[in-house]
Amino acid sequence: MNADAARIDAFDLVCALSRIADLMNPAVSEHQSRVAVIALALSLEMQRPEEETTEIGLAGLIHDIGAFSLQERLDLLSFELQEPDFHARVGYLLLHTFSPFAGIAAMIRYHHTPWRNGEGAAQAGHPIPLAAHILHLADRVEVAIDRNRYILGQTDQVCERIRTGANTSFHPDVLAAFLRLAGREYFWLDVVSHNIGLFLRKSLRKHAITMTMQELSEFAALLCLLVDFKSSFTATHSSGVAATALALARRAGFSSRDQEMMRVAAYLHDVGKLGIPSEIIEKKGPLTGEEQNIMRSHAYFTHEILGSVEGLEEITDWGALHQERLDGSGYPFHKTAEQLSDGARLMAVADIFTALTEDRPYRAGMSKEDTLRALNRLSAHRQLESKYTDILTRDFDDINAARAKAQAEAAVHYADFLRALTQA
């Protein structure tokens, strides 16, 4: 990636987000991908504009992005939802500030709005896009499919279930398009295809976008929000790591371009935690052995998610290897010093420093003396890069102040986000 821009495919970005849900549990695996296939077919059948059809497919891939816990994801697989709107509001608030996804955000905001004999055409005076109603029906069709039965043997039952929502739940034009598609075997076979990823790639990977460094930072900030807002226990952690990493990079003589790249990598370093159930992240007692193993997998998930986006290779290297140690004792790859880049070494120090100094709901941050003692011990044992622990020892107060300021600002943002949920 050059200093100014990166040619990154929108499909890769969305798939990186969608893949996170699949990591949680096999029960929710490919739900969003299947919804995307159904929504695409509906949009094409209704002859919607090409750009809108593309956005509908992308929206389908991340329509449940606002559901953070495994239980929320499982609840959404119930045909009769009890509180369908909350995760849609969360998803909208997370996505709408990222300009390339503004249209997608509007679709996601209203993807559980019932038609109600035309009342669902607008909400609070705001028109609801037809695309949202397409997404709504696509989601309910996918949920109605029994994964334990052969697809072509249950199409009549699925159609009958969807027909019960005529006029009350579903837009009549969308329902009519679905019933036309339902008579074509290929439609159902596409939905359950084992090559669903390839199918979507061929359908959607036609619209590459060039992202400036500023837009890349916006995307990183979006994922940072997703990670930090997943749990009040770590609601500002990534912001603290970003401030620390940036301060270290400046003092170590990184170029201005690489400083910005380091901040982006720090925003994304824990994105794999989105694949860890909130029930584990927020557990107040000690984790069981199995839970510890699940938690440790987050670094691998980060590497898998970021590594799937062409153009983010350097950011993946710097951000995803933050749990590795110079002596090979880290995880998940057990890389040694000669295999770890300078950026990855810096990130490991920034992550540990932030974890030690930040306040958490269940404990206060460490004192300056205890923090430096812990960092220098790890450096002496050849686990952390001494160049960066030395910088922290020398400039502790200034760097810690920058870290605390960034986390305080993130806490305000977090509170504003929670307030906005009641108004979205």
Short mmCIF file of N, CA and C in Angstrom, two decimals, residues 14-172:
data_model
loop_
_atom_site.label_atom_id
_atom_site.label_comp_id
_atom_site.label_asym_id
_atom_site.label_seq_id
_atom_site.Cartn_x
_atom_site.Cartn_y
_atom_site.Cartn_z
N VAL A 14 -16.32 -6.05 3.81
CA VAL A 14 -17.57 -6.55 4.37
C VAL A 14 -17.43 -8.02 4.77
N CYS A 15 -16.75 -8.80 3.95
CA CYS A 15 -16.55 -10.21 4.30
C CYS A 15 -15.74 -10.35 5.58
N ALA A 16 -14.78 -9.45 5.79
CA ALA A 16 -14.01 -9.50 7.02
C ALA A 16 -14.92 -9.30 8.23
N LEU A 17 -15.87 -8.38 8.11
CA LEU A 17 -16.83 -8.16 9.19
C LEU A 17 -17.78 -9.34 9.34
N SER A 18 -18.26 -9.86 8.22
CA SER A 18 -19.22 -10.96 8.25
C SER A 18 -18.61 -12.22 8.85
N ARG A 19 -17.34 -12.44 8.54
CA ARG A 19 -16.67 -13.66 9.01
C ARG A 19 -16.61 -13.72 10.54
N ILE A 20 -16.64 -12.57 11.17
CA ILE A 20 -16.57 -12.51 12.62
C ILE A 20 -17.71 -13.29 13.26
N ALA A 21 -18.92 -13.12 12.75
CA ALA A 21 -20.08 -13.81 13.31
C ALA A 21 -19.93 -15.32 13.16
N ASP A 22 -19.38 -15.76 12.04
CA ASP A 22 -19.23 -17.19 11.81
C ASP A 22 -18.25 -17.82 12.80
N LEU A 23 -17.37 -17.01 13.37
CA LEU A 23 -16.39 -17.54 14.31
C LEU A 23 -17.03 -17.89 15.65
N MET A 24 -18.17 -17.28 15.96
CA MET A 24 -18.77 -17.45 17.28
C MET A 24 -19.25 -18.86 17.56
N ASN A 25 -19.99 -19.43 16.62
CA ASN A 25 -20.64 -20.71 16.87
C ASN A 25 -21.14 -21.28 15.55
N PRO A 26 -21.01 -22.60 15.36
CA PRO A 26 -21.50 -23.19 14.10
C PRO A 26 -22.98 -22.93 13.85
N ALA A 27 -23.76 -22.71 14.91
CA ALA A 27 -25.20 -22.51 14.75
C ALA A 27 -25.52 -21.24 13.97
N VAL A 28 -24.63 -20.24 14.05
CA VAL A 28 -24.88 -18.99 13.34
C VAL A 28 -24.05 -18.88 12.06
N SER A 29 -23.27 -19.92 11.77
CA SER A 29 -22.38 -19.88 10.62
C SER A 29 -23.14 -19.70 9.31
N GLU A 30 -22.69 -18.76 8.52
CA GLU A 30 -23.19 -18.47 7.17
C GLU A 30 -24.62 -17.93 7.14
N HIS A 31 -25.21 -17.60 8.29
CA HIS A 31 -26.54 -16.99 8.25
C HIS A 31 -26.51 -15.72 7.41
N GLN A 32 -25.54 -14.86 7.68
CA GLN A 32 -25.50 -13.59 6.96
C GLN A 32 -25.18 -13.79 5.48
N SER A 33 -24.31 -14.76 5.17
CA SER A 33 -24.00 -15.04 3.76
C SER A 33 -25.24 -15.52 3.02
N ARG A 34 -26.02 -16.37 3.66
CA ARG A 34 -27.23 -16.87 3.02
C ARG A 34 -28.26 -15.76 2.82
N VAL A 35 -28.38 -14.90 3.81
CA VAL A 35 -29.28 -13.75 3.66
C VAL A 35 -28.83 -12.89 2.49
N ALA A 36 -27.52 -12.72 2.33
CA ALA A 36 -27.01 -11.92 1.22
C ALA A 36 -27.39 -12.54 -0.13
N VAL A 37 -27.30 -13.86 -0.24
CA VAL A 37 -27.67 -14.54 -1.49
C VAL A 37 -29.15 -14.33 -1.79
N ILE A 38 -29.99 -14.49 -0.77
CA ILE A 38 -31.44 -14.32 -0.96
C ILE A 38 -31.76 -12.87 -1.34
N ALA A 39 -31.16 -11.93 -0.62
CA ALA A 39 -31.42 -10.52 -0.89
C ALA A 39 -30.97 -10.12 -2.29
N LEU A 40 -29.82 -10.63 -2.72
CA LEU A 40 -29.35 -10.35 -4.07
C LEU A 40 -30.34 -10.86 -5.12
N ALA A 41 -30.81 -12.10 -4.91
CA ALA A 41 -31.75 -12.68 -5.87
C ALA A 41 -33.04 -11.88 -5.93
N LEU A 42 -33.53 -11.44 -4.77
CA LEU A 42 -34.75 -10.63 -4.73
C LEU A 42 -34.55 -9.30 -5.47
N SER A 43 -33.43 -8.66 -5.21
CA SER A 43 -33.16 -7.37 -5.84
C SER A 43 -33.07 -7.50 -7.36
N LEU A 44 -32.40 -8.56 -7.81
CA LEU A 44 -32.30 -8.79 -9.26
C LEU A 44 -33.67 -9.11 -9.87
N GLU A 45 -34.45 -9.91 -9.16
CA GLU A 45 -35.79 -10.26 -9.65
C GLU A 45 -36.67 -9.03 -9.76
N MET A 46 -36.47 -8.08 -8.84
CA MET A 46 -37.26 -6.86 -8.84
C MET A 46 -36.66 -5.77 -9.74
N GLN A 47 -35.54 -6.11 -10.37
CA GLN A 47 -34.88 -5.20 -11.31
C GLN A 47 -34.51 -3.86 -10.65
N ARG A 48 -33.97 -3.96 -9.45
CA ARG A 48 -33.50 -2.77 -8.76
C ARG A 48 -32.20 -2.30 -9.41
N PRO A 49 -31.84 -1.03 -9.25
CA PRO A 49 -30.60 -0.51 -9.86
C PRO A 49 -29.37 -1.30 -9.41
N GLU A 50 -28.38 -1.37 -10.29
CA GLU A 50 -27.19 -2.19 -10.02
C GLU A 50 -26.48 -1.78 -8.74
N GLU A 51 -26.30 -0.48 -8.53
CA GLU A 51 -25.60 -0.01 -7.34
C GLU A 51 -26.37 -0.40 -6.08
N GLU A 52 -27.68 -0.24 -6.11
CA GLU A 52 -28.50 -0.62 -4.96
C GLU A 52 -28.43 -2.12 -4.71
N THR A 53 -28.45 -2.91 -5.77
CA THR A 53 -28.37 -4.36 -5.63
C THR A 53 -27.06 -4.77 -4.97
N THR A 54 -25.98 -4.13 -5.37
CA THR A 54 -24.68 -4.41 -4.74
C THR A 54 -24.72 -4.09 -3.25
N GLU A 55 -25.27 -2.92 -2.91
CA GLU A 55 -25.33 -2.54 -1.50
C GLU A 55 -26.24 -3.48 -0.71
N ILE A 56 -27.31 -3.96 -1.32
CA ILE A 56 -28.19 -4.91 -0.64
C ILE A 56 -27.42 -6.19 -0.31
N GLY A 57 -26.63 -6.67 -1.27
CA GLY A 57 -25.84 -7.86 -1.01
C GLY A 57 -24.83 -7.65 0.09
N LEU A 58 -24.15 -6.50 0.07
CA LEU A 58 -23.18 -6.20 1.12
C LEU A 58 -23.86 -6.04 2.47
N ALA A 59 -25.03 -5.39 2.47
CA ALA A 59 -25.77 -5.23 3.73
C ALA A 59 -26.18 -6.58 4.29
N GLY A 60 -26.58 -7.50 3.42
CA GLY A 60 -26.94 -8.83 3.89
C GLY A 60 -25.80 -9.51 4.61
N LEU A 61 -24.58 -9.28 4.15
CA LEU A 61 -23.41 -9.92 4.75
C LEU A 61 -23.11 -9.43 6.16
N ILE A 62 -23.59 -8.24 6.52
CA ILE A 62 -23.29 -7.70 7.85
C ILE A 62 -24.54 -7.18 8.55
N HIS A 63 -25.71 -7.68 8.19
CA HIS A 63 -26.95 -7.10 8.73
C HIS A 63 -27.09 -7.30 10.23
N ASP A 64 -26.44 -8.31 10.80
CA ASP A 64 -26.52 -8.55 12.25
C ASP A 64 -25.28 -8.08 12.99
N ILE A 65 -24.57 -7.13 12.42
CA ILE A 65 -23.31 -6.69 13.01
C ILE A 65 -23.51 -6.07 14.40
N GLY A 66 -24.72 -5.62 14.70
CA GLY A 66 -24.99 -5.00 15.99
C GLY A 66 -25.30 -5.98 17.10
N ALA A 67 -25.31 -7.28 16.81
CA ALA A 67 -25.54 -8.30 17.84
C ALA A 67 -24.19 -8.78 18.35
N PHE A 68 -23.85 -8.44 19.59
CA PHE A 68 -22.50 -8.70 20.09
C PHE A 68 -22.34 -10.06 20.77
N SER A 69 -23.38 -10.52 21.47
CA SER A 69 -23.22 -11.75 22.24
C SER A 69 -23.69 -12.95 21.43
N LEU A 70 -23.19 -14.12 21.81
CA LEU A 70 -23.63 -15.35 21.14
C LEU A 70 -25.12 -15.56 21.33
N GLN A 71 -25.64 -15.25 22.54
CA GLN A 71 -27.06 -15.45 22.78
C GLN A 71 -27.90 -14.56 21.87
N GLU A 72 -27.46 -13.32 21.65
CA GLU A 72 -28.17 -12.44 20.71
C GLU A 72 -28.20 -13.05 19.32
N ARG A 73 -27.07 -13.57 18.89
CA ARG A 73 -27.01 -14.18 17.56
C ARG A 73 -27.96 -15.37 17.46
N LEU A 74 -27.99 -16.18 18.50
CA LEU A 74 -28.87 -17.35 18.48
C LEU A 74 -30.33 -16.93 18.51
N ASP A 75 -30.64 -15.89 19.31
CA ASP A 75 -32.02 -15.41 19.38
C ASP A 75 -32.52 -14.93 18.02
N LEU A 76 -31.63 -14.37 17.21
CA LEU A 76 -32.02 -13.86 15.91
C LEU A 76 -32.38 -14.97 14.93
N LEU A 77 -32.04 -16.21 15.28
CA LEU A 77 -32.40 -17.35 14.43
C LEU A 77 -33.80 -17.86 14.73
N SER A 78 -34.48 -17.22 15.68
CA SER A 78 -35.88 -17.55 15.95
C SER A 78 -36.76 -16.79 14.96
N PHE A 79 -37.74 -17.49 14.38
CA PHE A 79 -38.59 -16.84 13.37
C PHE A 79 -39.42 -15.71 13.98
N GLU A 80 -39.87 -15.92 15.23
CA GLU A 80 -40.65 -14.90 15.92
C GLU A 80 -39.74 -14.17 16.90
N LEU A 81 -39.21 -13.04 16.49
CA LEU A 81 -38.28 -12.30 17.32
C LEU A 81 -39.02 -11.50 18.39
N GLN A 82 -38.43 -11.44 19.59
CA GLN A 82 -39.04 -10.69 20.68
C GLN A 82 -38.64 -9.21 20.65
N GLU A 83 -37.36 -8.93 20.46
CA GLU A 83 -36.89 -7.55 20.41
C GLU A 83 -35.99 -7.40 19.19
N PRO A 84 -36.58 -7.31 18.00
CA PRO A 84 -35.78 -7.35 16.78
C PRO A 84 -35.05 -6.06 16.44
N ASP A 85 -35.43 -4.95 17.06
CA ASP A 85 -34.95 -3.65 16.59
C ASP A 85 -33.63 -3.21 17.21
N PHE A 86 -33.30 -3.72 18.40
CA PHE A 86 -32.15 -3.19 19.13
C PHE A 86 -30.85 -3.37 18.34
N HIS A 87 -30.59 -4.59 17.89
CA HIS A 87 -29.32 -4.82 17.19
C HIS A 87 -29.27 -4.07 15.86
N ALA A 88 -30.45 -3.80 15.28
CA ALA A 88 -30.49 -3.02 14.04
C ALA A 88 -30.07 -1.57 14.30
N ARG A 89 -30.50 -1.02 15.44
CA ARG A 89 -30.08 0.34 15.81
C ARG A 89 -28.58 0.39 16.08
N VAL A 90 -28.08 -0.62 16.79
CA VAL A 90 -26.65 -0.68 17.07
C VAL A 90 -25.85 -0.74 15.78
N GLY A 91 -26.27 -1.61 14.87
CA GLY A 91 -25.57 -1.73 13.60
C GLY A 91 -25.54 -0.43 12.82
N TYR A 92 -26.67 0.26 12.81
CA TYR A 92 -26.74 1.55 12.11
C TYR A 92 -25.77 2.56 12.71
N LEU A 93 -25.79 2.68 14.02
CA LEU A 93 -24.93 3.67 14.67
C LEU A 93 -23.46 3.37 14.46
N LEU A 94 -23.11 2.10 14.38
CA LEU A 94 -21.72 1.74 14.16
C LEU A 94 -21.26 2.04 12.73
N LEU A 95 -22.16 1.88 11.77
CA LEU A 95 -21.77 1.95 10.36
C LEU A 95 -21.98 3.30 9.69
N HIS A 96 -22.96 4.08 10.16
CA HIS A 96 -23.39 5.22 9.33
C HIS A 96 -22.36 6.33 9.21
N THR A 97 -21.41 6.40 10.14
CA THR A 97 -20.40 7.46 10.05
C THR A 97 -19.28 7.13 9.07
N PHE A 98 -19.20 5.87 8.63
CA PHE A 98 -18.19 5.48 7.64
C PHE A 98 -18.80 5.68 6.26
N SER A 99 -18.37 6.74 5.56
CA SER A 99 -19.08 7.19 4.36
C SER A 99 -19.31 6.11 3.30
N PRO A 100 -18.35 5.20 3.02
CA PRO A 100 -18.65 4.18 2.00
C PRO A 100 -19.78 3.23 2.37
N PHE A 101 -20.11 3.17 3.66
CA PHE A 101 -21.16 2.25 4.13
C PHE A 101 -22.43 2.96 4.55
N ALA A 102 -22.57 4.24 4.21
CA ALA A 102 -23.74 5.01 4.67
C ALA A 102 -25.04 4.41 4.15
N GLY A 103 -25.07 4.02 2.88
CA GLY A 103 -26.28 3.41 2.32
C GLY A 103 -26.59 2.07 2.94
N ILE A 104 -25.57 1.29 3.18
CA ILE A 104 -25.73 -0.01 3.83
C ILE A 104 -26.30 0.17 5.23
N ALA A 105 -25.82 1.19 5.94
CA ALA A 105 -26.27 1.44 7.31
C ALA A 105 -27.77 1.69 7.37
N ALA A 106 -28.30 2.45 6.41
CA ALA A 106 -29.74 2.75 6.39
C ALA A 106 -30.55 1.48 6.17
N MET A 107 -30.07 0.59 5.32
CA MET A 107 -30.77 -0.68 5.10
C MET A 107 -30.80 -1.51 6.38
N ILE A 108 -29.66 -1.56 7.06
CA ILE A 108 -29.56 -2.37 8.27
C ILE A 108 -30.44 -1.79 9.38
N ARG A 109 -30.51 -0.45 9.44
CA ARG A 109 -31.31 0.18 10.50
C ARG A 109 -32.75 -0.32 10.50
N TYR A 110 -33.32 -0.55 9.33
CA TYR A 110 -34.75 -0.88 9.24
C TYR A 110 -35.02 -2.30 8.76
N HIS A 111 -34.03 -3.20 8.89
CA HIS A 111 -34.22 -4.51 8.27
C HIS A 111 -35.14 -5.44 9.06
N HIS A 112 -35.65 -4.97 10.20
CA HIS A 112 -36.68 -5.74 10.92
C HIS A 112 -37.99 -4.96 11.02
N THR A 113 -38.15 -3.93 10.20
CA THR A 113 -39.38 -3.14 10.22
C THR A 113 -40.47 -3.86 9.43
N PRO A 114 -41.58 -4.22 10.07
CA PRO A 114 -42.67 -4.91 9.35
C PRO A 114 -43.42 -3.94 8.44
N TRP A 115 -44.06 -4.48 7.42
CA TRP A 115 -44.79 -3.66 6.45
C TRP A 115 -46.05 -3.07 7.04
N ARG A 116 -46.78 -3.84 7.83
CA ARG A 116 -47.99 -3.40 8.53
C ARG A 116 -48.95 -2.66 7.58
N ASN A 117 -49.29 -3.31 6.48
CA ASN A 117 -50.26 -2.75 5.52
C ASN A 117 -49.90 -1.34 5.06
N GLY A 118 -48.62 -1.09 4.93
CA GLY A 118 -48.16 0.19 4.41
C GLY A 118 -47.59 1.13 5.44
N GLU A 119 -47.89 0.89 6.74
CA GLU A 119 -47.33 1.76 7.77
C GLU A 119 -45.81 1.67 7.81
N GLY A 120 -45.28 0.54 7.37
CA GLY A 120 -43.83 0.35 7.38
C GLY A 120 -43.10 1.04 6.25
N ALA A 121 -43.81 1.83 5.47
CA ALA A 121 -43.15 2.59 4.40
C ALA A 121 -42.33 3.74 4.96
N ALA A 122 -42.64 4.13 6.20
CA ALA A 122 -41.91 5.23 6.84
C ALA A 122 -41.92 5.02 8.34
N GLN A 123 -40.99 5.66 9.01
CA GLN A 123 -40.94 5.60 10.47
C GLN A 123 -40.50 6.96 10.99
N ALA A 124 -41.30 7.50 11.89
CA ALA A 124 -41.03 8.83 12.46
C ALA A 124 -40.80 9.87 11.36
N GLY A 125 -41.58 9.75 10.29
CA GLY A 125 -41.49 10.72 9.20
C GLY A 125 -40.38 10.47 8.21
N HIS A 126 -39.57 9.43 8.44
CA HIS A 126 -38.46 9.12 7.54
C HIS A 126 -38.83 7.94 6.64
N PRO A 127 -38.73 8.11 5.32
CA PRO A 127 -39.04 6.98 4.42
C PRO A 127 -38.08 5.82 4.67
N ILE A 128 -38.62 4.62 4.66
CA ILE A 128 -37.80 3.42 4.82
C ILE A 128 -37.49 2.88 3.43
N PRO A 129 -36.23 2.69 3.10
CA PRO A 129 -35.89 2.24 1.74
C PRO A 129 -36.45 0.85 1.45
N LEU A 130 -36.86 0.65 0.22
CA LEU A 130 -37.36 -0.66 -0.20
C LEU A 130 -36.30 -1.73 0.06
N ALA A 131 -35.04 -1.35 -0.06
CA ALA A 131 -33.95 -2.31 0.18
C ALA A 131 -34.02 -2.91 1.58
N ALA A 132 -34.47 -2.12 2.57
CA ALA A 132 -34.59 -2.64 3.93
C ALA A 132 -35.67 -3.71 4.00
N HIS A 133 -36.75 -3.54 3.25
CA HIS A 133 -37.81 -4.55 3.23
C HIS A 133 -37.35 -5.81 2.49
N ILE A 134 -36.51 -5.64 1.49
CA ILE A 134 -35.92 -6.80 0.82
C ILE A 134 -35.05 -7.58 1.80
N LEU A 135 -34.24 -6.85 2.56
CA LEU A 135 -33.37 -7.49 3.55
C LEU A 135 -34.18 -8.19 4.63
N HIS A 136 -35.28 -7.56 5.03
CA HIS A 136 -36.15 -8.14 6.05
C HIS A 136 -36.69 -9.49 5.61
N LEU A 137 -37.26 -9.56 4.43
CA LEU A 137 -37.82 -10.83 3.98
C LEU A 137 -36.72 -11.87 3.77
N ALA A 138 -35.58 -11.45 3.22
CA ALA A 138 -34.47 -12.38 3.01
C ALA A 138 -34.02 -13.00 4.33
N ASP A 139 -33.96 -12.19 5.37
CA ASP A 139 -33.55 -12.68 6.68
C ASP A 139 -34.54 -13.71 7.22
N ARG A 140 -35.82 -13.45 7.08
CA ARG A 140 -36.84 -14.37 7.60
C ARG A 140 -36.91 -15.66 6.78
N VAL A 141 -36.64 -15.58 5.49
CA VAL A 141 -36.60 -16.80 4.67
C VAL A 141 -35.47 -17.69 5.15
N GLU A 142 -34.30 -17.11 5.36
CA GLU A 142 -33.15 -17.93 5.79
C GLU A 142 -33.42 -18.58 7.14
N VAL A 143 -34.04 -17.84 8.04
CA VAL A 143 -34.33 -18.40 9.37
C VAL A 143 -35.35 -19.53 9.27
N ALA A 144 -36.25 -19.46 8.30
CA ALA A 144 -37.30 -20.48 8.15
C ALA A 144 -36.76 -21.80 7.58
N ILE A 145 -35.56 -21.77 7.04
CA ILE A 145 -34.98 -22.99 6.45
C ILE A 145 -34.45 -23.90 7.56
N ASP A 146 -34.83 -25.17 7.51
CA ASP A 146 -34.34 -26.18 8.45
C ASP A 146 -33.02 -26.74 7.91
N ARG A 147 -31.94 -26.47 8.60
CA ARG A 147 -30.63 -26.90 8.12
C ARG A 147 -30.44 -28.41 8.19
N ASN A 148 -31.32 -29.10 8.89
CA ASN A 148 -31.21 -30.55 9.02
C ASN A 148 -31.99 -31.30 7.95
N ARG A 149 -32.63 -30.57 7.05
CA ARG A 149 -33.41 -31.20 5.98
C ARG A 149 -32.87 -30.77 4.62
N TYR A 150 -33.06 -31.62 3.62
CA TYR A 150 -32.65 -31.27 2.26
C TYR A 150 -33.51 -30.11 1.78
N ILE A 151 -32.87 -29.13 1.17
CA ILE A 151 -33.53 -27.87 0.88
C ILE A 151 -34.73 -28.01 -0.05
N LEU A 152 -34.62 -28.82 -1.10
CA LEU A 152 -35.72 -28.90 -2.07
C LEU A 152 -36.93 -29.65 -1.54
N GLY A 153 -36.78 -30.32 -0.41
CA GLY A 153 -37.90 -31.01 0.19
C GLY A 153 -38.69 -30.17 1.17
N GLN A 154 -38.29 -28.92 1.37
CA GLN A 154 -38.97 -28.08 2.37
C GLN A 154 -39.39 -26.73 1.81
N THR A 155 -39.26 -26.54 0.52
CA THR A 155 -39.56 -25.22 -0.04
C THR A 155 -41.02 -24.82 0.13
N ASP A 156 -41.93 -25.79 0.02
CA ASP A 156 -43.35 -25.46 0.19
C ASP A 156 -43.63 -24.97 1.60
N GLN A 157 -43.02 -25.63 2.60
CA GLN A 157 -43.24 -25.23 3.99
C GLN A 157 -42.66 -23.84 4.26
N VAL A 158 -41.49 -23.57 3.70
CA VAL A 158 -40.89 -22.24 3.88
C VAL A 158 -41.79 -21.17 3.27
N CYS A 159 -42.28 -21.44 2.07
CA CYS A 159 -43.16 -20.46 1.40
C CYS A 159 -44.43 -20.22 2.20
N GLU A 160 -45.00 -21.29 2.73
CA GLU A 160 -46.22 -21.15 3.51
C GLU A 160 -45.98 -20.30 4.75
N ARG A 161 -44.83 -20.50 5.36
CA ARG A 161 -44.52 -19.72 6.56
C ARG A 161 -44.35 -18.25 6.21
N ILE A 162 -43.71 -17.98 5.11
CA ILE A 162 -43.52 -16.59 4.69
C ILE A 162 -44.85 -15.95 4.28
N ARG A 163 -45.72 -16.72 3.65
CA ARG A 163 -47.03 -16.19 3.24
C ARG A 163 -47.85 -15.70 4.43
N THR A 164 -47.62 -16.28 5.60
CA THR A 164 -48.38 -15.84 6.78
C THR A 164 -48.08 -14.38 7.14
N GLY A 165 -46.97 -13.87 6.61
CA GLY A 165 -46.62 -12.47 6.88
C GLY A 165 -47.04 -11.51 5.79
N ALA A 166 -47.87 -11.98 4.86
CA ALA A 166 -48.33 -11.10 3.77
C ALA A 166 -49.01 -9.87 4.35
N ASN A 167 -48.60 -8.70 3.88
CA ASN A 167 -49.15 -7.39 4.27
C ASN A 167 -48.79 -6.98 5.70
N THR A 168 -48.78 -7.92 6.64
CA THR A 168 -48.45 -7.55 8.01
C THR A 168 -46.94 -7.43 8.21
N SER A 169 -46.19 -8.41 7.74
CA SER A 169 -44.73 -8.40 7.93
C SER A 169 -43.97 -7.93 6.71
N PHE A 170 -44.42 -8.33 5.53
CA PHE A 170 -43.59 -8.18 4.34
C PHE A 170 -44.22 -7.27 3.28
N HIS A 171 -43.37 -6.48 2.65
CA HIS A 171 -43.78 -5.62 1.54
C HIS A 171 -44.36 -6.51 0.43
N PRO A 172 -45.53 -6.18 -0.10
CA PRO A 172 -46.17 -7.06 -1.08
C PRO A 172 -45.34 -7.29 -2.34
#
